[in-house]
Short mmCIF file of C-alpha atoms in Angstrom, two decimals:
data_model
loop_
_atom_site.label_atom_id
_atom_site.label_comp_id
_atom_site.label_asym_id
_atom_site.label_seq_id
_atom_site.Cartn_x
_atom_site.Cartn_y
_atom_site.Cartn_z
CA LYS A 1 -7.17 -7.62 -2.24
CA THR A 2 -9.13 -5.38 0.15
CA ASN A 3 -8.72 -4.40 3.78
CA ASP A 4 -11.48 -4.40 6.42
CA ALA A 5 -12.75 -0.98 5.33
CA GLY A 6 -13.24 -2.30 1.80
CA PHE A 7 -10.27 -0.46 0.31
CA GLY A 8 -7.59 -2.12 -1.80
CA THR A 9 -3.91 -2.37 -0.95
CA PRO A 10 -1.26 -0.45 -2.86
CA PRO A 11 1.10 -2.27 -5.21
CA SER A 12 4.53 -3.08 -3.78
CA VAL A 13 7.78 -1.76 -5.15
CA ARG A 14 10.66 -3.73 -3.75
CA GLY A 15 12.63 -1.72 -1.20
CA VAL A 16 10.77 1.56 -1.82
CA LEU A 17 8.05 3.00 0.37
CA VAL A 18 6.08 5.90 -1.04
CA GLY A 19 3.96 8.17 1.10
CA THR A 20 3.27 11.75 2.10
CA SER A 21 3.90 14.04 5.03
CA GLY A 22 0.70 13.26 6.91
CA TRP A 23 -2.69 11.92 5.88
CA HIS A 24 -5.29 14.11 7.56
CA TYR A 25 -5.91 17.28 5.59
CA GLY A 26 -9.35 18.77 5.00
CA SER A 27 -8.36 19.98 1.54
CA TRP A 28 -7.77 16.37 0.46
CA ARG A 29 -11.50 15.58 0.66
CA GLY A 30 -12.60 15.45 -2.97
CA PRO A 31 -9.23 15.52 -4.75
CA PHE A 32 -7.88 12.48 -2.84
CA TYR A 33 -10.44 11.14 -0.37
CA PRO A 34 -13.82 10.34 -1.90
CA GLU A 35 -16.64 12.34 -0.32
CA ASP A 36 -18.20 9.17 1.13
CA VAL A 37 -15.06 8.13 3.06
CA ARG A 38 -15.59 9.05 6.71
CA VAL A 39 -12.76 10.81 8.55
CA ARG A 40 -12.20 7.76 10.77
CA HIS A 41 -11.69 5.64 7.64
CA GLN A 42 -9.24 8.05 6.00
CA PRO A 43 -6.12 6.29 7.37
CA ARG A 44 -7.33 2.97 5.94
CA TYR A 45 -8.14 4.58 2.62
CA TYR A 46 -4.74 6.29 2.62
CA ALA A 47 -3.02 2.96 3.38
CA SER A 48 -4.76 1.46 0.36
CA ARG A 49 -2.83 3.93 -1.80
CA PHE A 50 0.50 4.35 0.03
CA HIS A 51 2.85 2.22 2.19
CA THR A 52 4.06 4.95 4.56
CA THR A 53 3.32 8.36 5.99
CA GLU A 54 4.93 10.81 8.38
CA ILE A 55 3.49 11.46 11.81
CA ASN A 56 4.10 15.14 12.34
CA ASN A 57 2.15 15.74 15.55
CA SER A 58 4.74 13.83 17.61
CA PHE A 59 6.99 16.83 16.98
CA TYR A 60 4.59 19.15 18.83
CA ARG A 61 3.36 16.92 21.66
CA LEU A 62 3.73 13.40 22.94
CA PRO A 63 0.87 11.35 21.48
CA THR A 64 -1.24 9.33 23.90
CA GLU A 65 -0.77 5.58 24.06
CA LYS A 66 -4.32 5.29 22.71
CA ALA A 67 -3.53 7.44 19.65
CA VAL A 68 -0.39 5.43 18.87
CA ALA A 69 -2.33 2.15 19.19
CA GLU A 70 -5.09 3.50 16.91
CA TRP A 71 -2.55 4.52 14.25
CA ARG A 72 -0.95 1.08 14.46
CA ASP A 73 -4.24 -0.83 14.35
CA THR A 74 -5.77 1.24 11.56
CA VAL A 75 -3.25 0.37 8.86
CA PRO A 76 -2.42 -3.02 7.30
CA ASP A 77 0.63 -5.19 7.86
CA GLY A 78 3.67 -3.81 6.07
CA PHE A 79 2.66 -0.16 6.52
CA VAL A 80 5.38 1.99 8.09
CA PHE A 81 5.10 5.24 10.02
CA ALA A 82 8.01 7.65 9.78
CA TRP A 83 7.72 10.11 12.65
CA LYS A 84 9.24 13.27 13.99
CA ALA A 85 10.95 13.24 17.35
CA SER A 86 9.80 15.84 19.84
CA ARG A 87 10.85 19.43 19.32
CA TYR A 88 11.57 19.48 23.04
CA ILE A 89 14.66 17.41 22.19
CA THR A 90 15.73 19.42 19.15
CA HIS A 91 14.56 22.96 19.80
CA PHE A 92 14.49 23.30 23.59
CA LYS A 93 17.13 20.86 24.79
CA ARG A 94 19.10 21.42 21.57
CA LEU A 95 20.34 17.80 21.59
CA LYS A 96 21.91 18.17 25.07
CA ASP A 97 21.00 16.29 28.23
CA CYS A 98 17.99 14.70 26.58
CA GLU A 99 18.43 10.98 27.33
CA ASP A 100 15.24 10.83 29.43
CA SER A 101 13.24 12.65 26.77
CA ILE A 102 14.52 10.32 24.06
CA LYS A 103 13.56 7.28 26.14
CA LEU A 104 10.11 8.73 26.79
CA VAL A 105 9.26 9.50 23.17
CA PHE A 106 10.81 6.30 21.78
CA GLY A 107 8.99 4.29 24.44
CA ARG A 108 5.68 5.87 23.51
CA MET A 109 6.17 5.56 19.76
CA GLY A 110 7.34 1.97 20.31
CA GLY A 111 3.62 1.24 20.53
CA LEU A 112 3.66 1.34 16.72
CA GLN A 113 5.42 -2.05 16.97
CA ASP A 114 6.16 -3.45 13.49
CA ARG A 115 4.89 -0.22 11.91
CA PHE A 116 7.65 1.79 13.68
CA GLY A 117 9.73 3.41 10.96
CA PRO A 118 12.41 6.07 10.53
CA VAL A 119 12.68 8.89 13.04
CA LEU A 120 13.32 12.46 11.94
CA PHE A 121 15.13 14.77 14.36
CA GLN A 122 14.25 18.10 12.75
CA LEU A 123 16.67 20.77 13.93
CA PRO A 124 15.82 24.46 14.10
CA PRO A 125 17.07 26.55 11.16
CA GLN A 126 19.36 28.60 13.41
CA PHE A 127 21.05 25.45 14.76
CA HIS A 128 24.57 25.55 13.37
CA CYS A 129 26.73 22.54 12.70
CA ASP A 130 28.29 21.38 15.98
CA LEU A 131 29.96 18.00 15.55
CA GLU A 132 30.82 17.64 19.22
CA ARG A 133 27.19 18.15 20.26
CA LEU A 134 25.98 15.85 17.49
CA ALA A 135 28.41 13.09 18.47
CA GLY A 136 27.38 13.44 22.14
CA PHE A 137 23.71 13.26 21.22
CA LEU A 138 24.17 10.20 19.03
CA SER A 139 26.26 8.32 21.57
CA ALA A 140 23.75 9.10 24.35
CA GLY A 141 21.20 6.90 22.62
CA GLU A 142 23.43 3.93 21.86
CA VAL A 143 20.59 1.46 22.24
CA LEU A 144 16.99 2.49 22.59
CA GLU A 145 14.19 0.02 23.07
CA ALA A 146 10.91 0.53 21.25
CA GLY A 147 8.63 -2.32 22.05
CA ASP A 148 10.40 -5.50 21.09
CA LYS A 149 13.12 -3.98 18.91
CA SER A 150 16.20 -1.89 19.41
CA VAL A 151 16.19 1.21 17.26
CA ALA A 152 18.28 4.09 16.08
CA MET A 153 21.55 5.65 17.04
CA ARG A 154 23.68 2.57 17.63
CA ARG A 155 27.45 2.59 17.60
CA GLY A 156 28.69 2.00 14.10
CA GLN A 157 25.62 3.57 12.59
CA HIS A 158 26.08 7.04 14.04
CA GLU A 159 29.59 7.46 12.68
CA ALA A 160 28.20 7.70 9.15
CA ILE A 161 25.84 10.45 10.30
CA VAL A 162 28.70 12.35 11.93
CA ILE A 163 30.76 11.98 8.75
CA ALA A 164 27.85 13.32 6.67
CA ALA A 165 27.47 16.23 9.09
CA ALA A 166 31.19 16.91 8.87
CA GLY A 167 30.86 17.05 5.09
CA HIS A 168 28.06 19.57 5.50
CA CYS A 169 30.26 21.67 7.79
CA LEU A 170 33.15 21.55 5.35
CA GLU A 171 30.84 22.72 2.58
CA GLY A 172 30.01 25.87 4.51
CA GLY A 173 27.25 24.69 6.86
CA ALA A 174 29.27 25.49 9.98
CA ARG A 175 29.50 28.91 11.51
#
């Protein structure tokens, strides 16, 4: 089976999505991307080999609606984008008073629609375990809308994250 760029689709493994952290690297031309695959066709070629990838640039700046739509429309059905939440939330706001920022970034990335996947909130290395702050952050986003689906940080789900964080603190992660 081939997609509209003439590339095949990767085999499925039930319940497992395999991908890489990004898809657009100049050093991949030759070792991964054939020389004749144009840059604009690289996402389609990538999606013929993998089912998921991480969007890293959403960590550094809010992507345009056009960019999000292009990512969504470039890959086949069943492809999933994992993506990093804005560093403004994690590094500048430090998980406090960031409800509006969360709504903004989730609203924008909601344009991925059915390709909207897991969200990574990457914390700075000097951010020490603070269960009270973490619990406040998680409860602030009880229900977030991304397009036509509610995502992430719902009551009942966040307790497991807090418990895991508590385990990390007990193992020496807290200072």
